[in-house]
Tab-separated table of C-alpha atoms in Angstrom:
chain	number	residue	atom	x	y	z
A	1	MET	CA	-17.087	31.358	-1.721
A	2	LEU	CA	-16.150	27.729	-2.405
A	3	CYS	CA	-12.722	27.564	-0.382
A	4	ALA	CA	-14.722	29.067	2.796
A	5	ALA	CA	-16.826	26.504	2.918
A	6	PHE	CA	-13.780	23.938	3.119
A	7	THR	CA	-11.940	26.218	5.656
A	8	LEU	CA	-14.526	25.974	8.155
A	9	LEU	CA	-14.747	22.055	7.951
A	10	PRO	CA	-14.593	20.154	11.231
A	11	VAL	CA	-12.356	17.224	11.329
A	12	VAL	CA	-14.000	13.853	12.326
A	13	ALA	CA	-11.185	12.339	14.235
A	14	ARG	CA	-10.159	8.977	13.659
A	15	GLY	CA	-11.971	6.614	16.179
A	16	GLU	CA	-14.592	9.148	17.049
A	17	PRO	CA	-18.128	7.112	16.688
A	18	LEU	CA	-19.560	7.343	13.387
A	19	PRO	CA	-23.415	8.898	13.239
A	20	ALA	CA	-25.803	6.529	13.964
A	21	ASP	CA	-27.867	6.971	11.030
A	22	LEU	CA	-25.036	7.438	8.759
A	23	ILE	CA	-25.860	3.987	6.620
A	24	GLY	CA	-29.539	5.125	6.185
A	25	ARG	CA	-28.299	8.623	4.908
A	26	LEU	CA	-26.076	6.687	2.530
A	27	ARG	CA	-28.573	4.316	1.239
A	28	SER	CA	-30.674	7.381	0.438
A	29	GLY	CA	-27.968	9.065	-1.599
A	30	GLY	CA	-26.638	12.601	-1.826
A	31	TYR	CA	-22.832	12.151	-0.622
A	32	VAL	CA	-19.616	12.251	-2.250
A	33	ILE	CA	-17.292	9.706	-0.967
A	34	VAL	CA	-13.421	10.463	-1.062
A	35	PHE	CA	-11.109	7.749	-0.930
A	36	ARG	CA	-7.262	7.636	-0.771
A	37	HIS	CA	-6.137	4.717	-2.968
A	38	GLY	CA	-5.772	1.203	-0.954
A	39	ALA	CA	-2.221	0.181	0.459
A	40	THR	CA	0.636	-0.134	-1.657
A	41	VAL	CA	3.931	-1.465	-1.827
A	42	SER	CA	6.646	0.187	0.255
A	43	VAL	CA	9.012	1.533	-2.388
A	44	GLN	CA	7.903	4.881	-3.771
A	45	ALA	CA	8.787	5.941	-7.169
A	46	LYS	CA	8.981	9.818	-8.346
A	47	THR	CA	6.759	9.962	-11.429
A	48	ASP	CA	5.277	12.993	-12.936
A	49	SER	CA	1.567	11.932	-12.404
A	50	MET	CA	0.226	14.421	-15.183
A	51	SER	CA	2.305	12.783	-18.133
A	52	ARG	CA	1.450	9.312	-19.476
A	53	PRO	CA	3.042	7.332	-16.470
A	54	ASN	CA	5.279	4.468	-16.783
A	55	VAL	CA	2.981	1.911	-14.741
A	56	PRO	CA	5.718	-0.469	-13.743
A	57	ALA	CA	7.824	2.509	-12.056
A	58	GLN	CA	4.517	3.553	-9.874
A	59	ARG	CA	3.987	2.575	-6.621
A	60	GLN	CA	1.197	-0.144	-6.985
A	61	LEU	CA	-1.247	-1.723	-4.686
A	62	ASN	CA	-0.163	-4.672	-2.705
A	63	GLU	CA	-1.764	-7.496	-1.972
A	64	GLU	CA	-3.353	-6.313	0.952
A	65	GLY	CA	-4.445	-2.942	-0.977
A	66	ARG	CA	-6.220	-5.130	-3.515
A	67	ALA	CA	-8.130	-7.107	-0.888
A	68	GLN	CA	-8.818	-3.945	1.121
A	69	ALA	CA	-10.565	-2.261	-2.207
A	70	ARG	CA	-12.481	-5.607	-2.722
A	71	ALA	CA	-13.742	-5.650	0.947
A	72	VAL	CA	-14.612	-2.230	0.870
A	73	GLY	CA	-16.647	-2.466	-2.318
A	74	GLU	CA	-18.577	-6.016	-1.124
A	75	ALA	CA	-19.443	-4.409	2.306
A	76	MET	CA	-20.705	-1.248	0.424
A	77	HIS	CA	-22.639	-3.647	-1.818
A	78	THR	CA	-24.143	-5.590	1.415
A	79	LEU	CA	-25.185	-2.206	3.021
A	80	LYS	CA	-26.826	-1.443	-0.244
A	81	ILE	CA	-25.341	1.932	-0.618
A	82	PRO	CA	-25.871	3.076	-4.360
A	83	VAL	CA	-22.923	4.445	-6.228
A	84	ALA	CA	-23.890	6.231	-9.667
A	85	GLN	CA	-20.394	7.192	-10.600
A	86	VAL	CA	-16.637	6.415	-9.703
A	87	VAL	CA	-13.628	9.032	-10.598
A	88	THR	CA	-10.502	8.272	-10.039
A	89	SER	CA	-6.864	9.744	-10.406
A	90	THR	CA	-5.057	8.740	-13.545
A	91	VAL	CA	-2.288	7.112	-11.374
A	92	GLN	CA	-2.583	3.163	-11.561
A	93	ARG	CA	-3.313	2.719	-7.718
A	94	ALA	CA	-6.029	4.620	-7.728
A	95	VAL	CA	-7.720	3.307	-11.042
A	96	ASP	CA	-7.173	-0.097	-9.544
A	97	THR	CA	-8.624	0.809	-6.237
A	98	GLY	CA	-11.579	2.339	-8.112
A	99	LYS	CA	-12.289	-0.823	-9.991
A	100	LEU	CA	-11.805	-3.008	-7.228
A	101	LEU	CA	-14.803	-1.642	-5.522
A	102	GLY	CA	-16.829	-3.417	-7.965
A	103	PHE	CA	-19.192	-0.549	-9.050
A	104	GLY	CA	-18.991	-0.620	-12.619
A	105	GLU	CA	-17.079	1.759	-15.101
A	106	VAL	CA	-14.261	3.978	-13.795
A	107	SER	CA	-13.699	7.423	-15.073
A	108	ALA	CA	-10.138	8.706	-14.554
A	109	THR	CA	-9.178	12.328	-14.408
A	110	GLY	CA	-5.620	14.464	-14.155
A	111	ASP	CA	-7.697	16.494	-12.147
A	112	LEU	CA	-7.097	14.185	-9.039
A	113	ALA	CA	-3.679	12.510	-10.199
A	114	GLU	CA	-1.103	12.791	-7.310
A	115	SER	CA	-0.089	16.494	-6.344
A	116	GLY	CA	3.330	16.705	-4.667
A	117	THR	CA	6.845	18.377	-5.065
A	118	GLU	CA	7.435	17.168	-8.330
A	119	SER	CA	4.620	19.241	-9.655
A	120	ALA	CA	4.295	23.084	-9.945
A	121	ALA	CA	2.619	24.784	-7.007
A	122	GLU	CA	0.002	26.154	-9.361
A	123	ASP	CA	-0.496	22.354	-10.797
A	124	ASN	CA	-0.913	21.153	-6.810
A	125	ASP	CA	-3.557	24.334	-6.533
A	126	ARG	CA	-5.581	23.242	-9.578
A	127	ARG	CA	-5.968	19.814	-8.531
A	128	ALA	CA	-7.016	20.776	-4.889
A	129	GLN	CA	-9.621	22.905	-6.315
A	130	ALA	CA	-10.880	20.720	-8.813
A	131	LEU	CA	-11.065	18.179	-5.718
A	132	ARG	CA	-13.121	20.756	-3.915
A	133	LYS	CA	-15.520	21.360	-6.891
A	134	LEU	CA	-16.060	17.757	-7.306
A	135	VAL	CA	-17.167	17.009	-3.765
A	136	ALA	CA	-19.363	20.036	-3.845
A	137	ALA	CA	-21.271	18.878	-6.680
A	138	ARG	CA	-24.460	17.303	-6.132
A	139	PRO	CA	-24.450	13.542	-6.739
A	140	PRO	CA	-27.573	12.042	-9.242
A	141	ALA	CA	-30.758	11.624	-7.577
A	142	ASN	CA	-31.091	8.906	-4.969
A	143	SER	CA	-27.259	7.854	-5.328
A	144	ASN	CA	-23.870	8.557	-4.175
A	145	VAL	CA	-20.193	9.709	-5.924
A	146	VAL	CA	-17.048	7.802	-5.202
A	147	LEU	CA	-13.727	9.617	-5.780
A	148	VAL	CA	-10.312	8.259	-5.595
A	149	SER	CA	-7.673	10.372	-4.964
A	150	HIS	CA	-3.958	10.593	-2.856
A	151	LYS	CA	-3.115	12.072	0.331
A	152	PRO	CA	-1.368	15.209	-0.849
A	153	ASN	CA	-4.694	16.179	-2.555
A	154	ILE	CA	-6.965	15.242	-0.028
A	155	VAL	CA	-4.529	17.558	2.620
A	156	ASP	CA	-4.452	20.467	0.016
A	157	ALA	CA	-8.172	20.398	-0.789
A	158	PHE	CA	-9.316	19.960	2.782
A	159	GLY	CA	-6.638	20.818	5.321
A	160	THR	CA	-3.844	19.561	7.297
A	161	GLY	CA	-6.364	17.530	9.744
A	162	TRP	CA	-6.345	14.955	6.745
A	163	SER	CA	-2.253	14.546	7.196
A	164	ASP	CA	-3.093	11.450	9.187
A	165	VAL	CA	-5.337	9.899	6.173
A	166	HIS	CA	-4.667	6.279	5.639
A	167	GLU	CA	-4.637	4.417	2.542
A	168	GLY	CA	-7.948	2.945	2.007
A	169	GLU	CA	-9.652	5.573	4.068
A	170	ALA	CA	-12.924	7.352	2.998
A	171	SER	CA	-13.935	10.762	3.844
A	172	VAL	CA	-17.705	11.046	3.544
A	173	PHE	CA	-19.242	14.687	2.405
A	174	GLU	CA	-22.509	16.163	2.134
A	175	PRO	CA	-22.636	19.005	-0.717
A	176	ASP	CA	-25.699	21.665	-0.013
A	177	GLY	CA	-26.302	22.221	-3.480
A	178	SER	CA	-25.027	25.729	-2.820
A	179	GLY	CA	-21.093	25.069	-3.823
A	180	GLY	CA	-20.245	24.263	0.086
A	181	THR	CA	-20.233	21.020	1.819
A	182	LYS	CA	-19.640	19.533	5.180
A	183	LEU	CA	-17.701	16.498	6.514
A	184	VAL	CA	-19.898	13.580	7.667
A	185	ALA	CA	-17.869	10.864	8.643
A	186	ARG	CA	-14.166	9.655	8.390
A	187	ILE	CA	-14.336	5.750	7.767
A	188	GLN	CA	-11.530	3.559	7.554
A	189	ALA	CA	-11.197	0.506	5.355
A	190	THR	CA	-11.856	-2.209	8.033
A	191	THR	CA	-14.771	-0.489	9.225
A	192	TRP	CA	-16.952	-0.815	5.894
A	193	THR	CA	-16.764	-4.757	6.748
A	194	GLU	CA	-17.855	-4.309	10.454
A	195	LEU	CA	-20.509	-2.073	9.431
A	196	ALA	CA	-21.636	-4.773	6.604
A	197	ARG	CA	-21.480	-7.206	9.710
A	198	ASP	CA	-23.569	-5.448	12.331
A	199	ALA	CA	-25.941	-4.310	9.938
A	200	HIS	CA	-27.119	-8.331	9.548
């Protein structure tokens, strides 16, 4: 069962060494990279993410978050990591993160919109299951898929081990083609630039 595959996921702790062959594997494709949106302004606004949001009232990316997303995208391009599709939450900070990565057209879906106490429990559960389903889907041949969502969704989908997930952090998953997946690495936003520099 799909949920069971995720229940058994190990959590790759922040600071744990990345797999030595990670970049080579990402260049070959077959992975789903789940980002939490980039850094935001500190003031949080309560909005219903499933309705058409009042964009100015949302918590937006700050300058650091915009620079962060651009830098991650530039590093991924430098590392020659192919991305066939970018799918984001409908919330603007997630859409902006996806666009600033620089992989072309971005698709937004309410399935990745932010969960939380303002939403019904069944909606939160549905979004968690939708995220797990997207992560378990095989990417197009020789490429990867990027998803951009929110901390509550990531925690609901993958467990409390992600309660420390940072803004801009990526979790790299490898679908097995049978509805399951495994966590390969968790990568902080600044680490992408370090990886790109070390590749030269």
